[in-house]
C-alpha atoms as a printed R data frame, in Angstrom:
   type eleno elety resid chain resno       x      y       z
1  ATOM     1    CA   MET     A     1 222.725 51.077 128.353
2  ATOM     2    CA   GLY     A     2 219.518 51.662 130.220
3  ATOM     3    CA   MET     A     3 218.994 54.888 128.310
4  ATOM     4    CA   CYS     A     4 218.234 53.085 125.010
5  ATOM     5    CA   LEU     A     5 215.376 51.023 126.372
6  ATOM     6    CA   PRO     A     6 212.831 53.863 126.693
7  ATOM     7    CA   CYS     A     7 213.395 54.746 123.047
8  ATOM     8    CA   LEU     A     8 212.743 51.207 121.871
9  ATOM     9    CA   GLY     A     9 209.657 50.828 124.054
10 ATOM    10    CA   GLY     A    10 207.895 53.723 122.309
11 ATOM    11    CA   ALA     A    11 208.742 52.348 118.851
12 ATOM    12    CA   ALA     A    12 206.488 49.320 119.366
13 ATOM    13    CA   ASP     A    13 203.429 51.602 119.362
14 ATOM    14    CA   ASP     A    14 204.371 53.075 115.975
15 ATOM    15    CA   VAL     A    15 204.503 49.721 114.163
16 ATOM    16    CA   VAL     A    16 201.840 49.383 111.455
17 ATOM    17    CA   VAL     A    17 200.328 45.924 111.229
18 ATOM    18    CA   THR     A    18 200.016 44.773 107.607
19 ATOM    19    CA   PRO     A    19 196.776 42.989 106.712
20 ATOM    20    CA   ASP     A    20 196.718 39.366 105.617
21 ATOM    21    CA   PRO     A    21 197.450 38.712 101.900
22 ATOM    22    CA   ASP     A    22 193.790 38.170 100.929
23 ATOM    23    CA   THR     A    23 192.700 41.473 102.429
24 ATOM    24    CA   ARG     A    24 195.652 43.261 100.880
25 ATOM    25    CA   ARG     A    25 194.913 41.734  97.460
26 ATOM    26    CA   ARG     A    26 191.276 42.844  97.684
27 ATOM    27    CA   GLN     A    27 192.311 46.379  98.647
28 ATOM    28    CA   LEU     A    28 194.762 46.573  95.753
29 ATOM    29    CA   ALA     A    29 192.111 45.325  93.316
30 ATOM    30    CA   GLU     A    30 189.609 47.920  94.538
31 ATOM    31    CA   ALA     A    31 192.204 50.680  94.228
32 ATOM    32    CA   ALA     A    32 193.082 49.560  90.692
33 ATOM    33    CA   GLU     A    33 189.408 49.566  89.657
34 ATOM    34    CA   LYS     A    34 188.963 53.042  91.115
35 ATOM    35    CA   ARG     A    35 192.028 54.376  89.261
36 ATOM    36    CA   GLN     A    36 190.855 52.792  86.017
37 ATOM    37    CA   LYS     A    37 187.374 54.308  86.377
38 ATOM    38    CA   GLU     A    38 188.868 57.737  87.117
39 ATOM    39    CA   THR     A    39 191.119 57.637  84.055
40 ATOM    40    CA   THR     A    40 188.304 56.355  81.843
41 ATOM    41    CA   TYR     A    41 186.009 59.246  82.701
42 ATOM    42    CA   ARG     A    42 188.624 61.978  82.886
43 ATOM    43    CA   GLY     A    43 187.132 65.084  81.275
44 ATOM    44    CA   VAL     A    44 183.628 63.588  80.988
45 ATOM    45    CA   LYS     A    45 180.942 65.617  82.725
46 ATOM    46    CA   ASN     A    46 178.271 62.902  82.752
47 ATOM    47    CA   PRO     A    47 179.775 59.372  82.870
48 ATOM    48    CA   GLU     A    48 176.357 57.727  83.303
49 ATOM    49    CA   ALA     A    49 175.192 59.116  79.953
50 ATOM    50    CA   VAL     A    50 178.330 57.743  78.289
51 ATOM    51    CA   GLU     A    51 177.634 54.295  79.761
52 ATOM    52    CA   ARG     A    52 174.014 54.378  78.554
53 ATOM    53    CA   LYS     A    53 175.137 55.295  75.035
54 ATOM    54    CA   LYS     A    54 177.707 52.480  75.025
55 ATOM    55    CA   LYS     A    55 175.123 49.924  76.134
56 ATOM    56    CA   LYS     A    56 172.606 51.150  73.570
57 ATOM    57    CA   LEU     A    57 175.187 50.895  70.773
58 ATOM    58    CA   GLU     A    58 176.148 47.386  71.915
59 ATOM    59    CA   GLU     A    59 172.486 46.305  71.877
60 ATOM    60    CA   ILE     A    60 171.979 47.736  68.391
61 ATOM    61    CA   GLU     A    61 175.126 45.983  67.182
62 ATOM    62    CA   LYS     A    62 174.005 42.710  68.767
63 ATOM    63    CA   GLN     A    63 170.604 42.963  67.046
64 ATOM    64    CA   ALA     A    64 172.295 43.643  63.713
65 ATOM    65    CA   MET     A    65 174.512 40.590  64.150
66 ATOM    66    CA   THR     A    66 171.538 38.439  65.120
67 ATOM    67    CA   THR     A    67 169.465 39.466  62.109
68 ATOM    68    CA   SER     A    68 172.358 39.039  59.676
69 ATOM    69    CA   VAL     A    69 173.201 35.560  61.014
70 ATOM    70    CA   SER     A    70 169.592 34.352  60.914
71 ATOM    71    CA   GLY     A    71 169.222 35.363  57.274
72 ATOM    72    CA   GLY     A    72 166.599 38.042  57.856
73 ATOM    73    CA   GLY     A    73 168.535 40.537  55.782
74 ATOM    74    CA   GLY     A    74 167.623 38.987  52.439
75 ATOM    75    CA   GLY     A    75 171.047 37.528  51.861
76 ATOM    76    CA   GLY     A    76 169.809 33.967  51.481
77 ATOM    77    CA   LEU     A    77 168.654 31.995  48.446
78 ATOM    78    CA   LYS     A    78 165.592 33.211  46.539
79 ATOM    79    CA   TRP     A    79 163.116 31.042  44.682
80 ATOM    80    CA   GLN     A    80 162.224 31.947  41.172
81 ATOM    81    CA   VAL     A    81 159.135 30.591  39.505
82 ATOM    82    CA   GLY     A    82 158.923 30.779  35.854
């Protein structure tokens, strides 16, 4: 019976301590963001250029929406004198 004790004593050193749930949740979220970023830019040589183009297109679209809502596009009522 005494022969089993040395085996069990060494096993305590091999135990991996799991982090608290908040730390674990943060690590999982970071890993998910990293995986998502890697899959998004798979095959893209310059991801920064792609991001700049996306932002530029969004700004142009936002300006177009702003001008069309404010009536600057000539879609409003016109006065006729005559």
